[in-house]
Every structure is written in structure tokens, then in C-alpha cells.
Amino acid sequence: MDFLIDSFLSAMLLIGSLDPGLLEIIGVSLKVSCTSTLIASVIGVPGGFIIAFSEFPMKRLLITILNTLLALPTVVVGLFVYAFISRRGIFGVFDLLYTPKAMIIGQVILIIPIVATFTISAVSRIDDRYRKTALTVGANLFQTAWMLVREARFGIAAAIIAAFGRVIAEVGISMMLGGNVRGFTRTMTTAMALEYDKGQFVLSVALGIALLGVSFAVNLFFNYFQGKVRV
Amino acid sequence: MLYELRNLKKIYDGRTVLDLEQLSLDRGKITSLLGPNGAGKTTLLEIMAFLSGPSSGEVWFEQEKVNFTTGKLMHLRRKVVLVEQQSILFTTRVWKNVAFPLRIRGASKAKRERIVEELLDLVGMGAFGHARAHKLSGGETQRVAIARALACFPEVVLLDEPTANVDVENQIAIERIMQEINQKKGISVIFTTHNMIQASRLADETVFLYEGKVARSIYENIFSGHIETERNGCKQCILQYGLKLGVDSPKSGPVRISIDPSAVKISQSRANASAENTFKGKLIQLTDEQSRVRALVDVGIPLSVLIPKEVFGDLGLEMGAEVWLTCPVESIEVF
Amino acid sequence: MKTGLAWILTLLVAGLTVPGTTQGAEKVLKMSTTTSTENSGLLDVLLPEFTKETGIQIKVLAKGTGAAIRDGMDGNVDIIFVHAKEREEKFVSDGYGAYRLAVMHNDFVILGPAADPAGVKGTHDAAKALKKIAIRKARFVSRGDDSGTHTKEKALWKATGLPLKTETTEIVKQGKRQQVFSQHPEGLGQWYLSIGQGMGKTLTYAEEKQAYTVADRGTYLKYKFGRKQGLDLKILCQGDPELFNPYGIIPINPTRHPHVKFKWADRLAEWLVSPKAQGLIARYKIAGQQAFFPDAIANAR
């Protein structure tokens, strides 16, 4: 019990005093997670949209593969990307390994299936009459697609939130590709793993509480945003 | 000629839902497509709105053959707009729904505001501009959907059962709008309905659709029967309850027939006993339809007859009276 | 079908309960040690021999020294085998450990890329070598995990006389505010990369980034010669007595944590300083080179 109280009070102290080390870690986490979520959304939302609305052979197979990739372990993505960008890998010359860029690459690969499958299911649920209506009032393909995205916006927002949740909470890719470098690639989760390894459980739990706080704040923000557009 | 359809077929999952040999529709009129549920009316409207292509056959619009396979249909769709039976509005304000067609056509903000206001007034929804579209009732939704369709400045408005899901008040309003846009704006209006009275009240022309085909006569006198060839070579169609009708058709076996109600002759005495297909019946219902009177006569089966007003006056028929009906072979269509 | 299911269930249940039941049937000792000890491969030679002699099995939990000592403080393990002499002695004097036996030592080396941009090669004084790296702002990878190696590295930085940055984090422990310090040279996140990971990963990282680092010789040899794709990193500084790294074994004090298996732990500690184990340590070679040097004086307590 003491342990939990200590951890909680430490967390409050850390957050309350705006500890620069903590802010730095939160900053790196947010920067990397937001960037990967943004990139994955830019690829995944239109991608899911195209898959949902076009007919092609192997479509079912592709969706099944995407669904399988939802369960992709972070270490598999980490290893895969590692093999490419390591000094001995084919992209070794770009010196990407152990940089935020490497983390972003891994995380984008991790969450594109999430964004795409959520988008597919969100836009497939949209009544076909929306498509017909947009077409009959003279919308071109792009305008029709935009209208459908608008109608599916809550589902798509859910896709993006889920993706963000996955990257801000994952540790495998951040550790393997980011390397947990203090002030550079150390995120909340890798910091927690480290403090645990060091036996500093109090700090570890405090970071965990801070992580929850940040995730909660981000979700509040999204909720507020969703409330705004609910017209 | 606005539309010209030739050998048009639409097949869904192996079932032929539309099979039109030839159909022409005129510009500038109000045309009704009359038929029961499942007659293929909605399918036909979607093809005429260029939203889905036929399985085979040709669609000509304004003397231009429509090519459904290349997908370059936007210039056509911008001339024709479809209002669905249960229209959906985009999840936003009413105002933005009506403004959408204008916005995608690049109209200025001032122009959009002016036109949206004008159109909402036209459909009697002027006070609802800032309402959330999804909070409206069925009838209100339908009226906004019509305003949105008019914001496309179409040459043709297609309406699928425009009053099927609305209350009487909204029905009157919608019918008034349909007539107004036809008369004042010269827009060709094509609508589907299963309500014969509505069709005759609104439409300049009516096309009868039954089981995906154009029926020459009105659809209500439709019976299933069985064609047999008599010893003398004449063909007879035996209906339920044993009623026999002489027909002129190459078909045999189970068929459906329709009898054109305006071609059936009605009299109070057995005027021409030798005439083929003459039956005795009882007058059970009379309905006033502008220049004509519709009489329902029970001859074992209920048969609908249309009588011009002058003729009706001369006959002096009363409810319950005993009458004789003669159905000329030409009035019977076998399909 | 039903029997198949029953079989699976039985297997599952058996799988779940085995770790619990071994306490009765088999003799299992839990030992926390440092990642560098495990990575060196020495335990794979020593422990099976011990098990063969005594029937006591050893479950090894490899962590940073900090976490290993923490495990001991919490009574999560029966014995710890670490290399951070000062902290070990404090651990015993605080009453967590029963006693400490010096088992062996290896030494630390300063590694760097063959190109050696900071010109460290040939420097015997470890502190001087680090100073050169700092002045050139050449990439340096620090374990940064409070491990024995990290502790040693911090001591060396202190010896350089360079201005160090101290960071304090306030935490609450037993209701009282406490401060946790961490020291590192200027340039954190730029050239000084503190990655907070084990020795193996630190070597991989330094290799990837062609950076300098401080490593224990055993792990380095294993990574250099014991793998198909050995490291390109080279030893650039060695032999300074400041780089020696003594290992101690400490059974957990049974008066503090009565549940620990002190009898077996005691047996393991004694065995490690026995002539047989000391011989094994002396003969253990990585790629033909001796990695550890036995330190035990028999029966010394």
C-alpha cells in the first residue's frame, strides 16, 4: 500500500513541478506518436476508403491480411524495420536506426492496418444512399468520397484514436528502433521499462500515471473535437 | 425526345427486374411511372439518373447514346437529379444540404445564400435553414431533399414515390411543388407511384409498369390464367373462377393478362349477345376522375372500367345496377 | 473429443502449477544477476556443474545491477551475483545480504570505432580517454541503467574533472520526499547517448552508431568473437586498474527475509569460491581469451 501511495505522490510531484526530465520524455512521446498517427492516417484513411469502395480480385484476402496485421506484435515490426535500416541493412547509409525517424517508420507500419481496417468498416457501414445522393446532385468522385468520409467521420476518428492509443502505449518498436536514448528517443514507455530495470519502481509507476494522464488529455481533446463537429 | 430506352434489361442475381423493349419519354412534361411494388420502377429511375447501368440495351438521353461503361457520366448527372423514396440528408444543417449542389458547382457564397433561401421558401421550409437535417420528420426531409435537388438546376427531376412516406399535409405540399417546378421552371418531372389516382391527377402521361415490363393498359385489371387452344383453333384464356376470355396471342400455358379499362364497353342491356367476351356483372363502386368515371364491376372477378363523363351521363348508372361488359380482344394484353 | 479436451486441460493445469510444485519436489534457487554476467556465457558453464553436484537448480533473472540489488532487498530472490562493490558492501551492512564473497573479476574496456575519431587509442588512463571523447564530442553510448557498468562509467567521468550535469528528480519514499540524482557530462542526447539498456544492446547500439562505449571484457569478447557477425568495434583503452570489475556473490539475509532458501544459497556461494569453480572460471575462455580472473581466497568470509 505504501508503495502505491509513494508512487502516486511521486507522480503528482513530478507532474506538479513540471519536472524537465519528465516533460522532455512526454514531449518525445507526443511528437513521435502524433507524427506516426498523422502519417498512418494520411495513408490508411484513403487506403481503407479505396479498398472499401473498389472491387478487385483478392479484396477479401487483402482485408483478411489487414485484420491479421491488427495483431502484429511490435517486436516483429521492430525486427523487420531493424533489418532494413541497420548499418548492415540496405538503408544503413541513411543512419536511421536509433532515431525518432526510425520509431516513426516502425509505428506507421504498425498502425496503418488499424487505421485502414477501422476505416473500411466505418465507410462500409455508411448507407449506400449517401453515395447515390452525392452523385445525383452532381458531385464528382472526389467530392462524393469527401462526403462519405464526412458521414463516416466518427468511425474514422475512432480509427485514429485507436491508432494513437496503440503507438503511445507501445514499447517494442520504441525500444528496438529508438534505442531509448535519453533526451532523443526516450519515450514514456521505454522510460518506464528502464526505471523498472533500474529497480526504481516508484519513478516507473509515476511515469505510468503520467502516461495515463497524457492519454486521457489527448482523448479529452479528441472528444471535445468530436463534439464540435457533431452538427 | 428526352429519354429513349431500347431493349433495356437489368438483371440482379439472375433475376430480370427490368425488361423494356422500347420506351420514350417527352421533355417538359410530368410523367408518372405507375406500377405495384416490384415492378422495376426504382431500378428504372436509377438507370435514368445514370446511377446504375443496364445489364444490356441502350439508353439515349437528348439524342445522345449514354455510355455507362466508361464512367464519364457526370455531365449527364448534372442535368438529371433523383429524389429517392426515403431521401437521406447529409449529417449537417438543412441549409448546408441545399447549398451542397451549389458549392460543388462553384457558386459564390452570396449566390448560394440567395438560392438556398429561395428554394427553402419554395418547399415551405424557410424556417428550418439552421435545423439539424437529421431531426426532421419524413415529410420535411422529403421537402428539403426536393429543394436540394432543385439547387442542381436540373433539366429533369426524377422522384421515386415522392409521397409514399409522408402525411397528407406534406403530400399536398409535395404535389404542389412538382406541378410548380414543371409549369414555372419548365423542368421535366418523372415520378413513380403505385397510386393510380395520384398518377392521373398529376401526370400528363402515364407509363404502366408491371414485373419489369411496360404494360399497355392499366395494371389493376391484371389476372393470372391459363391459355388453351379450342378445337376450332381459337385461343381461350381461362381465369380463376372459370371465367373464359377469348384472346389473340401466340402464347399458351400459364400467363398473365391485363385488360385496358378504357377499352371495355359497358351497357345496361345485353346489347350484342353474340359479341365475344361479354359478361354480366354488378356495379360495386364508382369513382370520379376528372374527365372520366371509374366503375368497378363484379363479374366473378372485380374488373375496372373507365367511362368518359358524357357517356356515363347518358347511361345513368346507379350503384348495385346490373350491367353487361364487353372486353374486345384488342383490350386484352397477354404477357 | 472429450478425452482430447481433458488432455489439453490437464496439460494446461500441469503447465500452470509446475513452478509452484517444484518447491516440494525439486530444489530451485532464484538468483538475480546482471545482464553482463549472463551475456558472457560463464553461467552456462558454472551452473550446470553445480546442479549436477548438488541437485539444486538455479533460475537466473538477468537485469541491471540496480534491479538485481532491488530484487534482493525485496526478497524476490535467494541470492544475488553482481559487480558493484561499494553498493554490494552497503547491501550487506544494511542487513539485506548475509555476507559477500569475492568470486572473480573481469575488467572493463573502452571500445570505439576502428577509425577512432577522438584519438583514444594508446591512452592507458581511462579517465583521460573519456576526456578526449568528450572534448571531441564524439558519440558515446552510456548504459544509463544504474548497472555496475554504468556505475563504473560514472566514476570514470567524475575522474575526468570535466563539469558534470547533475539532475535531481524528487520522489516520495515512505511518505518522505527524496531526491534521486543522476550525473552525466554535458551534451546529453547529442553526443552523449544514455540508452538505459543492458550490455548486449549497448554494444549493438554502439556498433550501429559506430560510437564509443565502456563495456565489460566478457560481454565484448562474446559479441566480438562469439557470433557470426562479430562487432567491428575495437578495444581502444584497457589495463587501467580503475577499469577492474570485481564480482561478488551475496546470499539474502534469512533474518530479514525468512522465506529465502538460505541453506542452498549458502551452498552455491561456497561452491563458487571452491577450487573446482575457481578453476572453471579461470579456464573459461571466450574466443581463446580468458574473460574472468578468479579472486577467491578459500574459506574467506
mmCIF file of C-alpha atoms in Angstrom, chain A residues 2-3 5-11 13-14 17 19-21 24 82 85-89 92 95-99 174-176 178-186 190 193-203 206, chain C residues 63-68 70-71 74 76 87 139 143-147 167-178 180 182 184 188-189 192-197 201 204-210 227 229-232:
data_model
loop_
_atom_site.group_PDB
_atom_site.id
_atom_site.type_symbol
_atom_site.label_atom_id
_atom_site.label_comp_id
_atom_site.label_asym_id
_atom_site.label_seq_id
_atom_site.Cartn_x
_atom_site.Cartn_y
_atom_site.Cartn_z
ATOM 1 C CA ASP A 2 2.832 2.363 0.947
ATOM 2 C CA PHE A 3 4.387 1.583 -2.370
ATOM 3 C CA ILE A 5 0.899 5.840 -2.218
ATOM 4 C CA ASP A 6 4.570 6.696 -2.644
ATOM 5 C CA SER A 7 4.282 6.157 -6.382
ATOM 6 C CA PHE A 8 1.185 8.233 -6.647
ATOM 7 C CA LEU A 9 2.603 11.103 -4.600
ATOM 8 C CA SER A 10 5.824 10.967 -6.626
ATOM 9 C CA ALA A 11 3.800 11.143 -9.793
ATOM 10 C CA LEU A 13 5.230 15.769 -7.524
ATOM 11 C CA LEU A 14 6.792 15.057 -10.912
ATOM 12 C CA SER A 17 6.692 20.535 -10.539
ATOM 13 C CA ASP A 19 9.965 18.181 -13.994
ATOM 14 C CA PRO A 20 12.075 18.992 -17.077
ATOM 15 C CA GLY A 21 13.137 15.374 -17.495
ATOM 16 C CA GLU A 24 11.204 16.023 -22.213
ATOM 17 C CA TYR A 82 15.727 -3.065 -37.970
ATOM 18 C CA ILE A 85 17.838 0.245 -41.558
ATOM 19 C CA SER A 86 20.637 -1.314 -39.529
ATOM 20 C CA ARG A 87 24.155 -0.277 -40.514
ATOM 21 C CA ARG A 88 24.463 -3.538 -42.423
ATOM 22 C CA GLY A 89 20.949 -3.301 -43.900
ATOM 23 C CA GLY A 92 22.007 1.554 -43.480
ATOM 24 C CA ASP A 95 21.870 6.323 -40.398
ATOM 25 C CA LEU A 96 18.209 5.979 -39.382
ATOM 26 C CA LEU A 97 18.487 3.420 -36.619
ATOM 27 C CA TYR A 98 18.017 4.736 -33.082
ATOM 28 C CA THR A 99 16.453 7.959 -34.220
ATOM 29 C CA SER A 174 10.310 2.454 -29.483
ATOM 30 C CA MET A 175 12.889 0.350 -27.684
ATOM 31 C CA MET A 176 14.234 -1.576 -30.683
ATOM 32 C CA GLY A 178 14.557 4.245 -30.967
ATOM 33 C CA GLY A 179 17.067 2.775 -28.568
ATOM 34 C CA ASN A 180 15.698 4.633 -25.531
ATOM 35 C CA VAL A 181 18.241 7.458 -25.846
ATOM 36 C CA ARG A 182 17.705 9.982 -23.105
ATOM 37 C CA GLY A 183 16.507 13.329 -24.467
ATOM 38 C CA PHE A 184 16.316 11.983 -28.017
ATOM 39 C CA THR A 185 14.261 8.829 -28.349
ATOM 40 C CA ARG A 186 13.279 8.056 -24.774
ATOM 41 C CA THR A 190 10.724 2.970 -22.655
ATOM 42 C CA ALA A 193 10.773 -0.106 -18.735
ATOM 43 C CA LEU A 194 14.134 1.418 -17.839
ATOM 44 C CA GLU A 195 13.113 2.644 -14.393
ATOM 45 C CA TYR A 196 11.743 -0.817 -13.737
ATOM 46 C CA ASP A 197 15.059 -2.349 -14.802
ATOM 47 C CA LYS A 198 16.866 0.045 -12.507
ATOM 48 C CA GLY A 199 14.672 -1.006 -9.635
ATOM 49 C CA GLN A 200 13.189 2.482 -9.421
ATOM 50 C CA PHE A 201 9.618 1.268 -9.248
ATOM 51 C CA VAL A 202 8.336 4.490 -7.785
ATOM 52 C CA LEU A 203 9.568 6.501 -10.747
ATOM 53 C CA ALA A 206 4.898 7.719 -11.583
ATOM 54 C CA LYS C 63 18.835 -7.439 -15.007
ATOM 55 C CA GLY C 64 20.789 -4.291 -14.397
ATOM 56 C CA THR C 65 22.738 -4.262 -11.131
ATOM 57 C CA GLY C 66 20.235 -1.784 -9.649
ATOM 58 C CA ALA C 67 17.282 -4.050 -10.321
ATOM 59 C CA ALA C 68 19.201 -7.120 -9.193
ATOM 60 C CA ARG C 70 16.452 -4.305 -5.597
ATOM 61 C CA ASP C 71 15.275 -7.892 -6.084
ATOM 62 C CA ASP C 74 12.606 -7.114 -1.644
ATOM 63 C CA ASN C 76 12.255 -11.712 -4.500
ATOM 64 C CA ARG C 87 26.822 -0.971 -3.317
ATOM 65 C CA ARG C 139 29.374 9.809 -29.981
ATOM 66 C CA ARG C 143 24.215 2.191 -20.493
ATOM 67 C CA GLY C 144 22.457 4.721 -18.303
ATOM 68 C CA ASP C 145 20.668 1.957 -16.419
ATOM 69 C CA ASP C 146 22.256 2.217 -12.996
ATOM 70 C CA SER C 147 24.089 -1.027 -13.662
ATOM 71 C CA GLU C 167 19.862 16.109 -12.449
ATOM 72 C CA THR C 168 17.626 15.671 -9.496
ATOM 73 C CA THR C 169 14.226 14.104 -9.502
ATOM 74 C CA GLU C 170 12.086 14.288 -6.430
ATOM 75 C CA ILE C 171 10.199 11.195 -5.446
ATOM 76 C CA VAL C 172 8.311 10.177 -2.366
ATOM 77 C CA LYS C 173 9.548 7.218 -0.387
ATOM 78 C CA GLN C 174 7.858 6.047 2.768
ATOM 79 C CA GLY C 175 5.956 9.299 2.870
ATOM 80 C CA LYS C 176 9.105 11.441 2.728
ATOM 81 C CA ARG C 177 10.405 13.460 -0.154
ATOM 82 C CA GLN C 178 13.637 12.128 -1.529
ATOM 83 C CA VAL C 180 17.268 10.871 -6.938
ATOM 84 C CA SER C 182 21.861 11.289 -11.946
ATOM 85 C CA HIS C 184 26.319 12.846 -16.849
ATOM 86 C CA LEU C 188 23.006 14.606 -23.358
ATOM 87 C CA GLY C 189 21.048 13.408 -26.367
ATOM 88 C CA TYR C 192 26.323 11.509 -25.044
ATOM 89 C CA LEU C 193 23.666 8.893 -25.608
ATOM 90 C CA SER C 194 22.194 7.424 -22.465
ATOM 91 C CA ILE C 195 20.146 4.438 -23.598
ATOM 92 C CA GLY C 196 19.227 2.693 -20.368
ATOM 93 C CA GLN C 197 19.709 -0.825 -21.692
ATOM 94 C CA LYS C 201 22.091 -3.934 -26.511
ATOM 95 C CA THR C 204 24.802 -3.379 -30.592
ATOM 96 C CA TYR C 205 23.862 0.262 -30.344
ATOM 97 C CA ALA C 206 27.473 1.455 -30.259
ATOM 98 C CA GLU C 207 28.270 -0.790 -33.187
ATOM 99 C CA GLU C 208 25.316 0.550 -35.182
ATOM 100 C CA LYS C 209 26.215 4.136 -34.450
ATOM 101 C CA GLN C 210 29.988 3.493 -34.534
ATOM 102 C CA ARG C 227 28.809 -14.521 -33.113
ATOM 103 C CA GLN C 229 28.655 -11.290 -37.440
ATOM 104 C CA GLY C 230 31.093 -10.011 -34.878
ATOM 105 C CA LEU C 231 31.470 -6.437 -33.783
ATOM 106 C CA ASP C 232 33.663 -4.052 -35.724
#
